[in-house]
Short mmCIF file of N, CA and C in Angstrom, two decimals:
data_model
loop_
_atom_site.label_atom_id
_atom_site.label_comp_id
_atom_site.label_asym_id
_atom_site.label_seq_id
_atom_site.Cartn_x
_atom_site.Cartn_y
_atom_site.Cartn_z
N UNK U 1 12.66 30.88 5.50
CA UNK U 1 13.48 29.73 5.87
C UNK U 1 14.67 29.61 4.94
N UNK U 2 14.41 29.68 3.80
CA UNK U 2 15.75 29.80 2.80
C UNK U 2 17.25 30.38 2.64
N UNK U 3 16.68 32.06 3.68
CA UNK U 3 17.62 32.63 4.24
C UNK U 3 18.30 32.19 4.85
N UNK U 4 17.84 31.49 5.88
CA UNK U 4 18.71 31.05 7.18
C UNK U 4 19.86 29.62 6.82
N UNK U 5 19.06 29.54 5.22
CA UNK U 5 20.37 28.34 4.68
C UNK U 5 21.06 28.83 4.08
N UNK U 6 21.51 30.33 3.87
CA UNK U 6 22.34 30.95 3.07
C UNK U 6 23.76 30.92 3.72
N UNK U 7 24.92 30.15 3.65
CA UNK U 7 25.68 29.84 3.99
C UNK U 7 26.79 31.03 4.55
N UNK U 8 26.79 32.00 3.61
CA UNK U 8 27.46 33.12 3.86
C UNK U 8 26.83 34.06 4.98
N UNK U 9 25.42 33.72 5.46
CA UNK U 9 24.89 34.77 6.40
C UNK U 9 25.17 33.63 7.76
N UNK U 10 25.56 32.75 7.26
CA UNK U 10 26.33 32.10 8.65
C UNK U 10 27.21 31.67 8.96
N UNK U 11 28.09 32.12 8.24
CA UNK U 11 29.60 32.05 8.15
C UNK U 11 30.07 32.19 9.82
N UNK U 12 29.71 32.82 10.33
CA UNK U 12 30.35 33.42 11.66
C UNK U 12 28.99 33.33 12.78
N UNK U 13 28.30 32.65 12.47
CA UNK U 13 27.09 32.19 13.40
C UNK U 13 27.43 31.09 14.42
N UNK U 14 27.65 30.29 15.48
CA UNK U 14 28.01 29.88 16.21
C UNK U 14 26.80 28.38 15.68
N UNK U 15 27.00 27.02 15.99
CA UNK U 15 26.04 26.19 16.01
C UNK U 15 24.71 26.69 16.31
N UNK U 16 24.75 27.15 18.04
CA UNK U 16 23.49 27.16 18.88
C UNK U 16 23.04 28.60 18.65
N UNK U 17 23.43 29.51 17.81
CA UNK U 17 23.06 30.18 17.34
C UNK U 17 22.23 30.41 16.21
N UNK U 18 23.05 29.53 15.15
CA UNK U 18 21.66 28.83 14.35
C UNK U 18 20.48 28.22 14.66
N UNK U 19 21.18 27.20 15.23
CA UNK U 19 19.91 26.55 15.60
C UNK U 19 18.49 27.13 16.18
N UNK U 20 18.97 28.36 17.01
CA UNK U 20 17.69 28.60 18.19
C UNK U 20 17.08 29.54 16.19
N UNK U 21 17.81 30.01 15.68
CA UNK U 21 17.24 31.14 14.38
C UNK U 21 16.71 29.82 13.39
N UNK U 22 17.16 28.85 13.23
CA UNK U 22 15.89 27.55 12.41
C UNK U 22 14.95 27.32 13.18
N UNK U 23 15.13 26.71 14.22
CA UNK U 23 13.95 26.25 14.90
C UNK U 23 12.83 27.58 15.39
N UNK U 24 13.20 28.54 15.39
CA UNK U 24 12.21 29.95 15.49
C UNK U 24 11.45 30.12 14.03
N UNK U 25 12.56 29.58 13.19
CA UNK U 25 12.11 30.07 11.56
C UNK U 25 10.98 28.95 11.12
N UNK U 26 11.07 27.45 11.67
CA UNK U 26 10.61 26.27 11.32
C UNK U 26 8.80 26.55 11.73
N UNK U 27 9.05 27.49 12.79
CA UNK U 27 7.55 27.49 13.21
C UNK U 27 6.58 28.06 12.41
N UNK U 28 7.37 28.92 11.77
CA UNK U 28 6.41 29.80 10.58
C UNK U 28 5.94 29.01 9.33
N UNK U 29 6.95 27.69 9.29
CA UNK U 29 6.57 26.82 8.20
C UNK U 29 6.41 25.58 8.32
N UNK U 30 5.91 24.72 9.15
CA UNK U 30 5.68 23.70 9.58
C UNK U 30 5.76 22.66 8.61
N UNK U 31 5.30 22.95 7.51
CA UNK U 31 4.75 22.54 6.50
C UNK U 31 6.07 22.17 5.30
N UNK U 32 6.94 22.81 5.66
CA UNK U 32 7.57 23.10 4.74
C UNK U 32 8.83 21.84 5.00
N UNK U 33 9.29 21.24 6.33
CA UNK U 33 10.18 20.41 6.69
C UNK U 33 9.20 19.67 7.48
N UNK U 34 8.69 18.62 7.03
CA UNK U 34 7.34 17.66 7.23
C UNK U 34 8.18 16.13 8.05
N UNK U 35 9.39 15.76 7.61
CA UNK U 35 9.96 14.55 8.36
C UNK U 35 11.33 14.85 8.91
N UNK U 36 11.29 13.76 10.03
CA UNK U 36 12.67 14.47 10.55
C UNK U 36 13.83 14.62 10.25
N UNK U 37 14.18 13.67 9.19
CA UNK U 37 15.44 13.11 8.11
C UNK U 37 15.21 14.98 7.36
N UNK U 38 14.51 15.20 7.18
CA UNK U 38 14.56 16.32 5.95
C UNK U 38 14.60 17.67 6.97
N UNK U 39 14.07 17.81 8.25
CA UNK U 39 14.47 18.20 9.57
C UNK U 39 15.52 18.34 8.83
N UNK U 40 16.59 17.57 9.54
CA UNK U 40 18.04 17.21 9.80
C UNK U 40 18.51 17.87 8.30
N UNK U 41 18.52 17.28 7.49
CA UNK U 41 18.55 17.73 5.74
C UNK U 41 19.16 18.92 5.66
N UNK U 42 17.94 19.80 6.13
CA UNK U 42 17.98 20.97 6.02
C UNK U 42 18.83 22.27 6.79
N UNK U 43 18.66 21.41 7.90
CA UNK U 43 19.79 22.18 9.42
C UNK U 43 21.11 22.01 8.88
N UNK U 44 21.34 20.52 8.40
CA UNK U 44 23.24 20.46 8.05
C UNK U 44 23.16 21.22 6.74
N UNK U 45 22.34 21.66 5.88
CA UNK U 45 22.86 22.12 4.41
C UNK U 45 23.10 23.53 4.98
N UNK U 46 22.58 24.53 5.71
CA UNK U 46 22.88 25.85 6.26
C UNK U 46 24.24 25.92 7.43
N UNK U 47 25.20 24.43 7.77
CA UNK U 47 25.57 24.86 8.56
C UNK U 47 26.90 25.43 8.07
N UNK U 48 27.84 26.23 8.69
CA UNK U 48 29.12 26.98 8.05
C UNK U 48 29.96 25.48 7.48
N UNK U 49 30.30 26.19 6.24
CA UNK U 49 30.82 25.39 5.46
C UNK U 49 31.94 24.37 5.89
N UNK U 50 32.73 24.77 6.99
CA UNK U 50 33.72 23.90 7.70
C UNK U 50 33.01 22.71 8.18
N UNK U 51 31.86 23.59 9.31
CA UNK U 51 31.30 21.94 10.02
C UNK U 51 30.30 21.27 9.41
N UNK U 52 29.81 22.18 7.93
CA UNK U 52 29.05 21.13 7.24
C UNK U 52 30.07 19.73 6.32
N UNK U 53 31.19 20.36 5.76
CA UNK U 53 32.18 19.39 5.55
C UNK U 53 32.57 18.29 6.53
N UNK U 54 32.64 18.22 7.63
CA UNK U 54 32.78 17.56 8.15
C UNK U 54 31.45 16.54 8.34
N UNK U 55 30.36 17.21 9.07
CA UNK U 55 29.34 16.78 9.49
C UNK U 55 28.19 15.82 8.21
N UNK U 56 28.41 16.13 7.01
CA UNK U 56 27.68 15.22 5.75
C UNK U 56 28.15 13.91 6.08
N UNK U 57 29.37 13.51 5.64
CA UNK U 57 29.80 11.82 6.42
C UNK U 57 29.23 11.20 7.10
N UNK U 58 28.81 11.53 8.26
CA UNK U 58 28.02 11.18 8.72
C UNK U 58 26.45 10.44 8.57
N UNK U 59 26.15 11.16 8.02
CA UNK U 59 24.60 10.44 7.17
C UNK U 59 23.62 10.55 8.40
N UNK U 60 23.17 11.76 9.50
CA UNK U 60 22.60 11.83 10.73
C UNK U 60 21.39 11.83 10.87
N UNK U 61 20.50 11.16 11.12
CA UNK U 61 18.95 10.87 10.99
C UNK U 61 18.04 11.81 11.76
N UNK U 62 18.17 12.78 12.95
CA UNK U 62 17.47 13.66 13.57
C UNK U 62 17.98 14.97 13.15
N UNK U 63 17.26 16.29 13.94
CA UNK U 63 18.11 17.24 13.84
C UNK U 63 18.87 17.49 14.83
N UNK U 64 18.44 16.77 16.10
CA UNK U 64 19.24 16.53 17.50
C UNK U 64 20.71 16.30 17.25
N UNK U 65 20.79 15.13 15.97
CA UNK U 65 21.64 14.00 15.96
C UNK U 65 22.69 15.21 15.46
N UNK U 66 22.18 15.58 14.39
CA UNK U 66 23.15 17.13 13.60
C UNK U 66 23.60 17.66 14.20
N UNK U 67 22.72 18.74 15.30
CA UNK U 67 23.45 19.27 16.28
C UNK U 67 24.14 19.31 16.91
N UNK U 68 23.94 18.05 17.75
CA UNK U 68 24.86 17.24 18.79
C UNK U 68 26.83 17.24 17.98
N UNK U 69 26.02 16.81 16.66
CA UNK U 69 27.70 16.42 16.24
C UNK U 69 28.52 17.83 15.84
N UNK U 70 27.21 18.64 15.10
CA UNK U 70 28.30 20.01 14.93
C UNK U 70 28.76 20.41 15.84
N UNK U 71 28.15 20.41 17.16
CA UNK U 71 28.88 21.08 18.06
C UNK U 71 30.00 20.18 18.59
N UNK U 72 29.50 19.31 18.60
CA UNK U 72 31.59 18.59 18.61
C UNK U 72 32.22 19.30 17.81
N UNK U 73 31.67 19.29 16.60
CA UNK U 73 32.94 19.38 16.16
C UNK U 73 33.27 21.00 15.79
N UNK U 74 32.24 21.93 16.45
CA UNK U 74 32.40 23.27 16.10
C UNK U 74 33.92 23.71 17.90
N UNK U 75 33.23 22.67 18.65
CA UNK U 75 34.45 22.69 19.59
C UNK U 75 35.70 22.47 19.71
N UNK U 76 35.82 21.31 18.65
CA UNK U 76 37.15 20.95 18.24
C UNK U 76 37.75 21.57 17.47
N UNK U 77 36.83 22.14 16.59
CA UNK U 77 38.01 23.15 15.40
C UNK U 77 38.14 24.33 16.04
N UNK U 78 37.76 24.88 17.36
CA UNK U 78 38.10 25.96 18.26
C UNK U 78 38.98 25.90 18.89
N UNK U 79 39.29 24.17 19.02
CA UNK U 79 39.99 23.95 19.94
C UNK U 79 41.55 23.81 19.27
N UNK U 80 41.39 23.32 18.02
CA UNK U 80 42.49 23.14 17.72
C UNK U 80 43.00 24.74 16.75
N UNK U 81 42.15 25.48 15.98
CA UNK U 81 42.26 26.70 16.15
C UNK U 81 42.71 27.61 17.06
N UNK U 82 42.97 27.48 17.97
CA UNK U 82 43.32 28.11 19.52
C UNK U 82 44.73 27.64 19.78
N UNK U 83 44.80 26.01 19.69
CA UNK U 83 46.10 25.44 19.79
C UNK U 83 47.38 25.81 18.68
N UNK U 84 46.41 25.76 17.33
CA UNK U 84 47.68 26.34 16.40
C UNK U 84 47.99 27.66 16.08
N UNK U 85 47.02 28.62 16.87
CA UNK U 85 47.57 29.91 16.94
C UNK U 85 48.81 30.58 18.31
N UNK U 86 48.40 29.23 19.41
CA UNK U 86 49.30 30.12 20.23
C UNK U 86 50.90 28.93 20.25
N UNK U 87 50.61 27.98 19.18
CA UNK U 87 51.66 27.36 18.67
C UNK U 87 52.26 28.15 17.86
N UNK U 88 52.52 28.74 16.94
CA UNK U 88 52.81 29.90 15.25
C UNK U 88 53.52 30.70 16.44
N UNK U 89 55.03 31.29 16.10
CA UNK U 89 55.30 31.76 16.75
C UNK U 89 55.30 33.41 16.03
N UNK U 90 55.39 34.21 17.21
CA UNK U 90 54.41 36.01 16.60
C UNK U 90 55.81 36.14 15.22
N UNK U 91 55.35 36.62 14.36
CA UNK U 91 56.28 36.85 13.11
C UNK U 91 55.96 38.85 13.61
N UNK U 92 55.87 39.33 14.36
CA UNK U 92 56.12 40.84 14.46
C UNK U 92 57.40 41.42 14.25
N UNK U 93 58.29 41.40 13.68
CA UNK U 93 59.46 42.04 13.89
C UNK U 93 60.24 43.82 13.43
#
């Protein structure tokens, strides 16, 4: 389980990509994330460093609740990632 909070091995992991690799990993340790607050705890401390910056503020009580919001906001920084690249005009010359 420790792995999967190693920040750099999910640098480029998608939200729901993590997620389905914790919740596969959680089963092997049941024991080990016992309430749902610490659930949650644990899902936002592994998530890529962008949407965990964002997503701590929050203060999110499930791991649903985590999810739900990273993926807002893993959509929005795609979205606006997307917008300010085909804004930048090509410097090829």
């Amino acid at each position: 389980m420790k792995s999967i909070l190693n920040n750099e091995e999910n640098s480029n992991r998608t939200v729901i990509e993590y997620e389905l690799e914790f919740t596969r990993l959680e089963r092997f340790a049941p024991k080990l994330v016992e309430f749902e607050l610490e659930r949650a705890q644990k899902f936002e401390e592994g998530l890529r460093p962008d949407i965990r910056q964002l997503v701590v503020g929050y203060e999110l009580p499930t791991l649903k609740d985590v999810v739900n919001k990273a993926l807002l906001l893993e959509k929005e920084l795609q979205r606006t990632h997307s917008a300010s690249a085909i804004s930048e005009p090509s410097r090829t010359q």
